[in-house]
PDB file of C-alpha atoms in Angstrom:
ATOM      1  CA  GLY A 425      19.983 -86.980  12.312  1.00 76.00           C
ATOM      2  CA  ASP A 426      18.250 -87.892   8.719  1.00 81.00           C
ATOM      3  CA  SER A 427      16.164 -85.788   7.367  1.00 89.00           C
ATOM      4  CA  VAL A 428      14.297 -86.119   4.594  1.00 93.00           C
ATOM      5  CA  THR A 429      13.029 -81.964   3.001  1.00 94.00           C
ATOM      6  CA  GLN A 430      10.300 -81.912  -0.026  1.00 94.00           C
ATOM      7  CA  MET A 431       8.675 -79.090  -2.678  1.00 87.00           C
ATOM      8  CA  GLU A 432       5.640 -78.704  -0.428  1.00 83.00           C
ATOM      9  CA  GLY A 433       2.765 -78.539  -2.237  1.00 83.00           C
ATOM     10  CA  PRO A 434       0.038 -78.812  -3.169  1.00 93.00           C
ATOM     11  CA  VAL A 435       0.619 -79.439  -6.817  1.00 96.00           C
ATOM     12  CA  THR A 436      -2.584 -79.207  -9.660  1.00 97.00           C
ATOM     13  CA  LEU A 437      -1.900 -80.703 -13.929  1.00 97.00           C
ATOM     14  CA  SER A 438      -3.431 -81.369 -16.689  1.00 97.00           C
ATOM     15  CA  GLU A 439      -3.787 -84.420 -17.103  1.00 97.00           C
ATOM     16  CA  GLU A 440      -0.818 -85.940 -19.833  1.00 96.00           C
ATOM     17  CA  ALA A 441       1.642 -82.760 -18.073  1.00 97.00           C
ATOM     18  CA  PHE A 442       4.859 -84.036 -17.367  1.00 97.00           C
ATOM     19  CA  LEU A 443       5.631 -84.111 -13.529  1.00 97.00           C
ATOM     20  CA  THR A 444       8.030 -83.464 -11.266  1.00 97.00           C
ATOM     21  CA  ILE A 445       8.145 -84.075  -7.919  1.00 97.00           C
ATOM     22  CA  ASN A 446      11.614 -82.780  -5.543  1.00 97.00           C
ATOM     23  CA  CYS A 447      12.821 -84.612  -2.525  1.00 97.00           C
ATOM     24  CA  THR A 448      16.082 -84.138  -1.074  1.00 97.00           C
ATOM     25  CA  TYR A 449      17.769 -85.679   2.159  1.00 95.00           C
ATOM     26  CA  THR A 450      20.140 -85.824   4.634  1.00 93.00           C
ATOM     27  CA  ALA A 451      21.941 -88.544   6.423  1.00 88.00           C
ATOM     28  CA  THR A 452      25.478 -89.190   6.925  1.00 83.00           C
ATOM     29  CA  GLY A 453      25.802 -92.774   6.193  1.00 81.00           C
ATOM     30  CA  TYR A 454      24.280 -94.723   2.947  1.00 82.00           C
ATOM     31  CA  PRO A 455      20.792 -94.432   2.795  1.00 88.00           C
ATOM     32  CA  SER A 456      18.201 -96.364   1.160  1.00 89.00           C
ATOM     33  CA  LEU A 457      15.336 -93.905  -0.687  1.00 93.00           C
ATOM     34  CA  PHE A 458      11.908 -94.837  -1.194  1.00 94.00           C
ATOM     35  CA  TRP A 459       9.623 -93.066  -2.993  1.00 96.00           C
ATOM     36  CA  TYR A 460       5.940 -93.792  -1.617  1.00 95.00           C
ATOM     37  CA  VAL A 461       1.852 -93.093  -2.677  1.00 96.00           C
ATOM     38  CA  GLN A 462      -0.880 -92.692  -0.667  1.00 93.00           C
ATOM     39  CA  TYR A 463      -4.302 -92.473  -2.846  1.00 93.00           C
ATOM     40  CA  PRO A 464      -7.377 -91.005  -1.179  1.00 89.00           C
ATOM     41  CA  GLY A 465      -8.146 -93.186   2.086  1.00 85.00           C
ATOM     42  CA  GLU A 466      -5.794 -95.364   2.379  1.00 87.00           C
ATOM     43  CA  GLY A 467      -2.264 -95.922   3.798  1.00 89.00           C
ATOM     44  CA  LEU A 468       0.908 -95.508   2.042  1.00 92.00           C
ATOM     45  CA  GLN A 469       1.985 -98.176  -0.473  1.00 93.00           C
ATOM     46  CA  LEU A 470       5.765 -98.440  -2.238  1.00 93.00           C
ATOM     47  CA  LEU A 471       5.876 -96.777  -5.635  1.00 96.00           C
ATOM     48  CA  LEU A 472      10.285 -97.140  -5.949  1.00 96.00           C
ATOM     49  CA  LYS A 473      13.502 -97.380  -4.449  1.00 94.00           C
ATOM     50  CA  ALA A 474      17.044 -97.214  -5.712  1.00 94.00           C
ATOM     51  CA  THR A 475      19.161 -98.549  -2.815  1.00 90.00           C
ATOM     52  CA  LYS A 476      22.438 -96.687  -4.268  1.00 90.00           C
ATOM     53  CA  ALA A 477      23.931 -94.370  -5.579  1.00 92.00           C
ATOM     54  CA  ASP A 478      22.710 -93.539  -9.393  1.00 95.00           C
ATOM     55  CA  ASP A 479      20.453 -97.028  -8.987  1.00 95.00           C
ATOM     56  CA  LYS A 480      17.282 -95.835 -11.120  1.00 97.00           C
ATOM     57  CA  GLY A 481      13.220 -96.875  -9.192  1.00 96.00           C
ATOM     58  CA  SER A 482      10.724 -97.007 -11.873  1.00 97.00           C
ATOM     59  CA  ASN A 483       7.102 -98.415 -11.728  1.00 96.00           C
ATOM     60  CA  LYS A 484       4.726 -97.629 -13.007  1.00 95.00           C
ATOM     61  CA  GLY A 485       5.674 -94.699 -14.877  1.00 97.00           C
ATOM     62  CA  PHE A 486       7.399 -92.914 -12.310  1.00 98.00           C
ATOM     63  CA  GLU A 487      11.013 -92.637 -11.965  1.00 98.00           C
ATOM     64  CA  ALA A 488      13.415 -91.462  -9.260  1.00 98.00           C
ATOM     65  CA  THR A 489      17.755 -91.504 -10.536  1.00 98.00           C
ATOM     66  CA  TYR A 490      19.380 -91.575  -6.562  1.00 97.00           C
ATOM     67  CA  ARG A 491      21.867 -88.739  -7.143  1.00 96.00           C
ATOM     68  CA  LYS A 492      24.665 -89.533  -4.442  1.00 93.00           C
ATOM     69  CA  GLU A 493      26.635 -85.747  -5.208  1.00 94.00           C
ATOM     70  CA  THR A 494      23.129 -83.582  -4.728  1.00 95.00           C
ATOM     71  CA  THR A 495      21.452 -85.666  -1.769  1.00 95.00           C
ATOM     72  CA  SER A 496      18.844 -86.131  -4.713  1.00 97.00           C
ATOM     73  CA  PHE A 497      15.900 -88.266  -5.438  1.00 97.00           C
ATOM     74  CA  HIS A 498      13.265 -86.192  -7.394  1.00 98.00           C
ATOM     75  CA  LEU A 499      10.322 -88.455  -8.525  1.00 98.00           C
ATOM     76  CA  GLU A 500       8.931 -87.501 -12.217  1.00 98.00           C
ATOM     77  CA  LYS A 501       6.698 -88.907 -14.880  1.00 98.00           C
ATOM     78  CA  GLY A 502       6.335 -88.589 -18.399  1.00 97.00           C
ATOM     79  CA  SER A 503       2.756 -87.714 -18.583  1.00 96.00           C
ATOM     80  CA  VAL A 504       0.041 -87.747 -15.070  1.00 97.00           C
ATOM     81  CA  GLN A 505      -3.192 -89.236 -15.680  1.00 97.00           C
ATOM     82  CA  VAL A 506      -6.066 -88.657 -12.981  1.00 96.00           C
ATOM     83  CA  SER A 507      -5.969 -91.445 -11.051  1.00 96.00           C
ATOM     84  CA  ASP A 508      -2.481 -90.344  -9.953  1.00 97.00           C
ATOM     85  CA  SER A 509      -4.277 -87.821  -8.187  1.00 97.00           C
ATOM     86  CA  ALA A 510      -2.623 -88.698  -4.215  1.00 97.00           C
ATOM     87  CA  VAL A 511       0.054 -87.847  -1.500  1.00 95.00           C
ATOM     88  CA  TYR A 512       3.194 -88.723  -2.615  1.00 97.00           C
ATOM     89  CA  PHE A 513       6.201 -89.497   0.412  1.00 95.00           C
ATOM     90  CA  CYS A 514       9.627 -88.985  -0.092  1.00 96.00           C
ATOM     91  CA  ALA A 515      11.346 -90.734   2.481  1.00 93.00           C
ATOM     92  CA  LEU A 516      14.517 -92.613   3.409  1.00 91.00           C
ATOM     93  CA  SER A 517      16.131 -95.773   5.833  1.00 86.00           C
ATOM     94  CA  GLU A 518      19.498 -96.436   7.414  1.00 76.00           C
ATOM     95  CA  ALA A 519      20.385 -99.682   9.163  1.00 64.00           C
ATOM     96  CA  GLY A 520      21.508 -98.806  12.754  1.00 57.00           C
ATOM     97  CA  ALA A 521      21.878-100.963  16.087  1.00 49.00           C
ATOM     98  CA  GLY A 522      20.110-104.238  14.295  1.00 50.00           C
ATOM     99  CA  SER A 523      17.002-102.532  12.982  1.00 56.00           C
ATOM    100  CA  TYR A 524      16.427 -99.722  10.551  1.00 64.00           C
ATOM    101  CA  GLN A 525      13.374 -96.857  10.820  1.00 74.00           C
ATOM    102  CA  LEU A 526      11.936 -94.780   7.505  1.00 83.00           C
ATOM    103  CA  THR A 527      12.406 -90.734   7.623  1.00 87.00           C
ATOM    104  CA  PHE A 528       9.237 -89.436   5.994  1.00 90.00           C
ATOM    105  CA  GLY A 529       8.837 -86.146   4.203  1.00 92.00           C
ATOM    106  CA  LYS A 530       6.359 -84.160   4.559  1.00 91.00           C
ATOM    107  CA  GLY A 531       4.346 -84.760   1.761  1.00 93.00           C
ATOM    108  CA  THR A 532       2.723 -83.813  -1.544  1.00 95.00           C
ATOM    109  CA  LYS A 533      -0.016 -83.706  -2.873  1.00 95.00           C
ATOM    110  CA  LEU A 534      -1.089 -83.716  -6.727  1.00 97.00           C
ATOM    111  CA  SER A 535      -4.617 -83.286  -8.072  1.00 97.00           C
ATOM    112  CA  VAL A 536      -4.708 -84.268 -12.085  1.00 97.00           C
ATOM    113  CA  ILE A 537      -7.228 -82.826 -13.177  1.00 97.00           C
ATOM    114  CA  PRO A 538      -9.148 -83.308 -17.154  1.00 95.00           C
TER     115      PRO A 538
ATOM    116  CA  ASP B 894      -5.331-104.973   0.025  1.00 81.00           C
ATOM    117  CA  SER B 895      -1.286-104.560   2.051  1.00 84.00           C
ATOM    118  CA  GLY B 896      -2.293-106.989   4.391  1.00 92.00           C
ATOM    119  CA  VAL B 897      -2.047-105.360   7.308  1.00 96.00           C
ATOM    120  CA  THR B 898      -5.253-104.227   9.669  1.00 96.00           C
ATOM    121  CA  GLN B 899      -6.193-102.080  11.892  1.00 97.00           C
ATOM    122  CA  THR B 900      -8.775-100.967  14.148  1.00 97.00           C
ATOM    123  CA  PRO B 901     -10.739 -99.101  15.009  1.00 97.00           C
ATOM    124  CA  LYS B 902     -10.957 -97.135  11.330  1.00 96.00           C
ATOM    125  CA  HIS B 903     -11.941 -93.991  13.307  1.00 96.00           C
ATOM    126  CA  LEU B 904     -12.292 -93.175  17.018  1.00 96.00           C
ATOM    127  CA  ILE B 905     -13.190 -90.335  19.277  1.00 97.00           C
ATOM    128  CA  THR B 906     -12.799 -89.435  22.250  1.00 97.00           C
ATOM    129  CA  ALA B 907     -12.169 -86.652  25.304  1.00 97.00           C
ATOM    130  CA  THR B 908      -9.087 -84.893  26.596  1.00 97.00           C
ATOM    131  CA  GLY B 909      -7.791 -87.026  29.715  1.00 97.00           C
ATOM    132  CA  GLN B 910      -8.964 -90.367  28.350  1.00 97.00           C
ATOM    133  CA  ARG B 911      -6.495 -93.085  27.075  1.00 98.00           C
ATOM    134  CA  VAL B 912      -7.203 -95.192  23.653  1.00 98.00           C
ATOM    135  CA  THR B 913      -5.866 -98.631  22.383  1.00 98.00           C
ATOM    136  CA  LEU B 914      -4.879 -99.345  18.822  1.00 98.00           C
ATOM    137  CA  ARG B 915      -4.502-102.895  17.265  1.00 98.00           C
ATOM    138  CA  CYS B 916      -2.991-104.137  14.550  1.00 98.00           C
ATOM    139  CA  SER B 917      -2.536-107.316  12.603  1.00 98.00           C
ATOM    140  CA  PRO B 918       0.542-107.221  10.782  1.00 96.00           C
ATOM    141  CA  ARG B 919       0.444-109.239   7.097  1.00 94.00           C
ATOM    142  CA  SER B 920       0.649-113.012   7.581  1.00 94.00           C
ATOM    143  CA  GLY B 921       5.354-113.293   7.559  1.00 90.00           C
ATOM    144  CA  ASP B 922       5.923-109.872   9.057  1.00 92.00           C
ATOM    145  CA  LEU B 923       7.861-109.950  12.441  1.00 92.00           C
ATOM    146  CA  SER B 924       8.281-106.237  11.991  1.00 92.00           C
ATOM    147  CA  VAL B 925       5.374-103.554  13.198  1.00 94.00           C
ATOM    148  CA  TYR B 926       6.009-100.419  13.040  1.00 93.00           C
ATOM    149  CA  TRP B 927       3.592 -96.939  14.342  1.00 95.00           C
ATOM    150  CA  TYR B 928       3.479 -93.836  13.297  1.00 94.00           C
ATOM    151  CA  GLN B 929       1.545 -91.133  14.065  1.00 95.00           C
ATOM    152  CA  GLN B 930       0.472 -88.569  10.806  1.00 92.00           C
ATOM    153  CA  SER B 931      -0.194 -85.257  10.902  1.00 89.00           C
ATOM    154  CA  LEU B 932      -0.976 -81.782   9.427  1.00 81.00           C
ATOM    155  CA  ASP B 933       1.437 -79.716  11.227  1.00 80.00           C
ATOM    156  CA  GLN B 934       4.939 -82.970  11.595  1.00 79.00           C
ATOM    157  CA  GLY B 935       3.970 -85.094   8.780  1.00 84.00           C
ATOM    158  CA  LEU B 936       4.728 -89.027   9.594  1.00 89.00           C
ATOM    159  CA  GLN B 937       6.320 -89.155  12.557  1.00 90.00           C
ATOM    160  CA  PHE B 938       7.383 -92.356  13.268  1.00 90.00           C
ATOM    161  CA  LEU B 939       6.779 -93.626  17.065  1.00 94.00           C
ATOM    162  CA  ILE B 940       8.153 -97.107  17.714  1.00 93.00           C
ATOM    163  CA  GLN B 941       9.632-100.834  15.571  1.00 91.00           C
ATOM    164  CA  TYR B 942       8.734-103.462  17.888  1.00 93.00           C
ATOM    165  CA  TYR B 943      10.304-106.660  15.972  1.00 91.00           C
ATOM    166  CA  ASN B 944       9.120-110.629  16.649  1.00 93.00           C
ATOM    167  CA  GLY B 945       8.395-109.498  20.055  1.00 94.00           C
ATOM    168  CA  GLU B 946      10.908-107.174  21.588  1.00 93.00           C
ATOM    169  CA  GLU B 947      11.290-102.966  21.296  1.00 92.00           C
ATOM    170  CA  ARG B 948      13.681-102.569  18.201  1.00 88.00           C
ATOM    171  CA  ALA B 949      14.209 -99.110  18.127  1.00 86.00           C
ATOM    172  CA  LYS B 950      12.078 -95.987  19.028  1.00 89.00           C
ATOM    173  CA  GLY B 951      11.082 -92.480  17.740  1.00 88.00           C
ATOM    174  CA  ASN B 952       9.322 -89.830  18.590  1.00 82.00           C
ATOM    175  CA  ILE B 953       6.758 -91.683  21.183  1.00 93.00           C
ATOM    176  CA  LEU B 954       5.694 -89.375  23.656  1.00 94.00           C
ATOM    177  CA  GLU B 955       5.334 -90.998  27.421  1.00 96.00           C
ATOM    178  CA  ARG B 956       2.201 -91.293  27.760  1.00 97.00           C
ATOM    179  CA  PHE B 957       2.192 -93.363  25.030  1.00 97.00           C
ATOM    180  CA  SER B 958       2.566 -97.157  24.682  1.00 97.00           C
ATOM    181  CA  ALA B 959       2.939-100.399  22.893  1.00 97.00           C
ATOM    182  CA  GLN B 960       4.282-103.942  22.936  1.00 97.00           C
ATOM    183  CA  GLN B 961       4.007-107.179  20.472  1.00 97.00           C
ATOM    184  CA  PHE B 962       2.048-109.751  21.009  1.00 97.00           C
ATOM    185  CA  PRO B 963       3.824-113.864  20.507  1.00 96.00           C
ATOM    186  CA  ASP B 964       1.588-113.753  17.847  1.00 95.00           C
ATOM    187  CA  LEU B 965       2.248-111.262  15.906  1.00 96.00           C
ATOM    188  CA  HIS B 966      -0.171-107.920  16.555  1.00 97.00           C
ATOM    189  CA  SER B 967       0.478-105.380  18.300  1.00 98.00           C
ATOM    190  CA  GLU B 968      -0.646-102.596  19.948  1.00 98.00           C
ATOM    191  CA  LEU B 969      -0.634 -98.644  20.684  1.00 98.00           C
ATOM    192  CA  ASN B 970      -1.661 -97.472  24.203  1.00 98.00           C
ATOM    193  CA  LEU B 971      -2.300 -94.135  24.185  1.00 98.00           C
ATOM    194  CA  SER B 972      -3.122 -92.198  27.434  1.00 97.00           C
ATOM    195  CA  SER B 973      -3.668 -88.730  29.533  1.00 97.00           C
ATOM    196  CA  LEU B 974      -4.914 -87.879  25.506  1.00 97.00           C
ATOM    197  CA  GLU B 975      -4.515 -83.986  24.892  1.00 97.00           C
ATOM    198  CA  LEU B 976      -6.371 -82.464  21.959  1.00 96.00           C
ATOM    199  CA  GLY B 977      -2.579 -81.926  20.144  1.00 94.00           C
ATOM    200  CA  ASP B 978      -2.728 -85.533  20.154  1.00 96.00           C
ATOM    201  CA  SER B 979      -6.143 -86.101  16.909  1.00 96.00           C
ATOM    202  CA  ALA B 980      -4.000 -87.804  14.173  1.00 96.00           C
ATOM    203  CA  LEU B 981      -3.893 -90.832  11.851  1.00 95.00           C
ATOM    204  CA  TYR B 982      -2.658 -93.516  13.450  1.00 97.00           C
ATOM    205  CA  PHE B 983      -0.783 -96.231  10.638  1.00 95.00           C
ATOM    206  CA  CYS B 984       1.044 -99.391  11.593  1.00 96.00           C
ATOM    207  CA  ALA B 985       2.963-100.742   8.794  1.00 94.00           C
ATOM    208  CA  SER B 986       5.053-103.842   8.940  1.00 93.00           C
ATOM    209  CA  SER B 987       7.897-105.801   7.254  1.00 90.00           C
ATOM    210  CA  VAL B 988       9.491-109.219   7.016  1.00 84.00           C
ATOM    211  CA  GLY B 989      12.680-108.367   8.853  1.00 76.00           C
ATOM    212  CA  THR B 990      14.261-104.982   9.091  1.00 70.00           C
ATOM    213  CA  THR B 991      17.125-105.010   6.821  1.00 62.00           C
ATOM    214  CA  PRO B 992      16.920-100.935   4.825  1.00 56.00           C
ATOM    215  CA  ALA B 993      15.672-101.542   1.220  1.00 62.00           C
ATOM    216  CA  GLY B 994      12.969-103.985   3.056  1.00 69.00           C
ATOM    217  CA  GLU B 995       8.899-102.781   2.467  1.00 82.00           C
ATOM    218  CA  LEU B 996       6.642-101.421   4.811  1.00 88.00           C
ATOM    219  CA  PHE B 997       3.714-102.754   3.557  1.00 91.00           C
ATOM    220  CA  PHE B 998       1.154-100.057   6.010  1.00 93.00           C
ATOM    221  CA  GLY B 999      -2.734-100.634   6.686  1.00 95.00           C
ATOM    222  CA  GLU B1000      -4.686 -98.177   6.095  1.00 94.00           C
ATOM    223  CA  GLY B1001      -5.257 -96.012   9.192  1.00 95.00           C
ATOM    224  CA  SER B1002      -6.967 -95.548  13.237  1.00 97.00           C
ATOM    225  CA  ARG B1003      -7.801 -91.338  12.925  1.00 96.00           C
ATOM    226  CA  LEU B1004      -8.377 -90.554  16.407  1.00 97.00           C
ATOM    227  CA  THR B1005      -9.924 -87.403  17.575  1.00 97.00           C
ATOM    228  CA  VAL B1006      -9.677 -85.359  20.749  1.00 97.00           C
ATOM    229  CA  LEU B1007     -12.389 -83.714  21.823  1.00 96.00           C
TER     230      LEU B1007
END
């Protein structure tokens, strides 16, 4: 079945450091790919998405490119802020039988220190 | 605020008991999804309803059941509770069932089974 593997955390960075969180996936077809973020005490919210190969999703300074050849969707940000401290989830969805469901990675906790 | 409302926010109960978690989707959303988040398993998809009908089933135990009512709110029933059922249960909603659609998550119901 479909699966998502993302780098284990926790990740601790200093403010203004460069961030990369690796994500690779396994899917039978052509999934859509997502990054969701969960701030402390809140539900998940969509950060960015890409629906086909070579698409780049971006939002709030975060970027990720859908790489079909390496089945990857790594999350990057050039300069992190304390407010970026959260848990980041990579996810994919694949339609089937008229419905779809998101398959999530286990999450990577990011802590940014001043 | 995602627009998805979950109640109760916290629930403590004993093994063998039964609980009901409630979810009100965003206005206009027809799909409701239930996810279980635990430290060891991560985010696991349980079940999806679309406009009152079950659409997809994931790793939902037979002791668990759900339904979506005509006003589109949903309830997740957990019975014969075990210690291992302690987790954060998220409800999410979306407009339809398209593969690239965004899910909007509630803040979750934290269940503790003692």
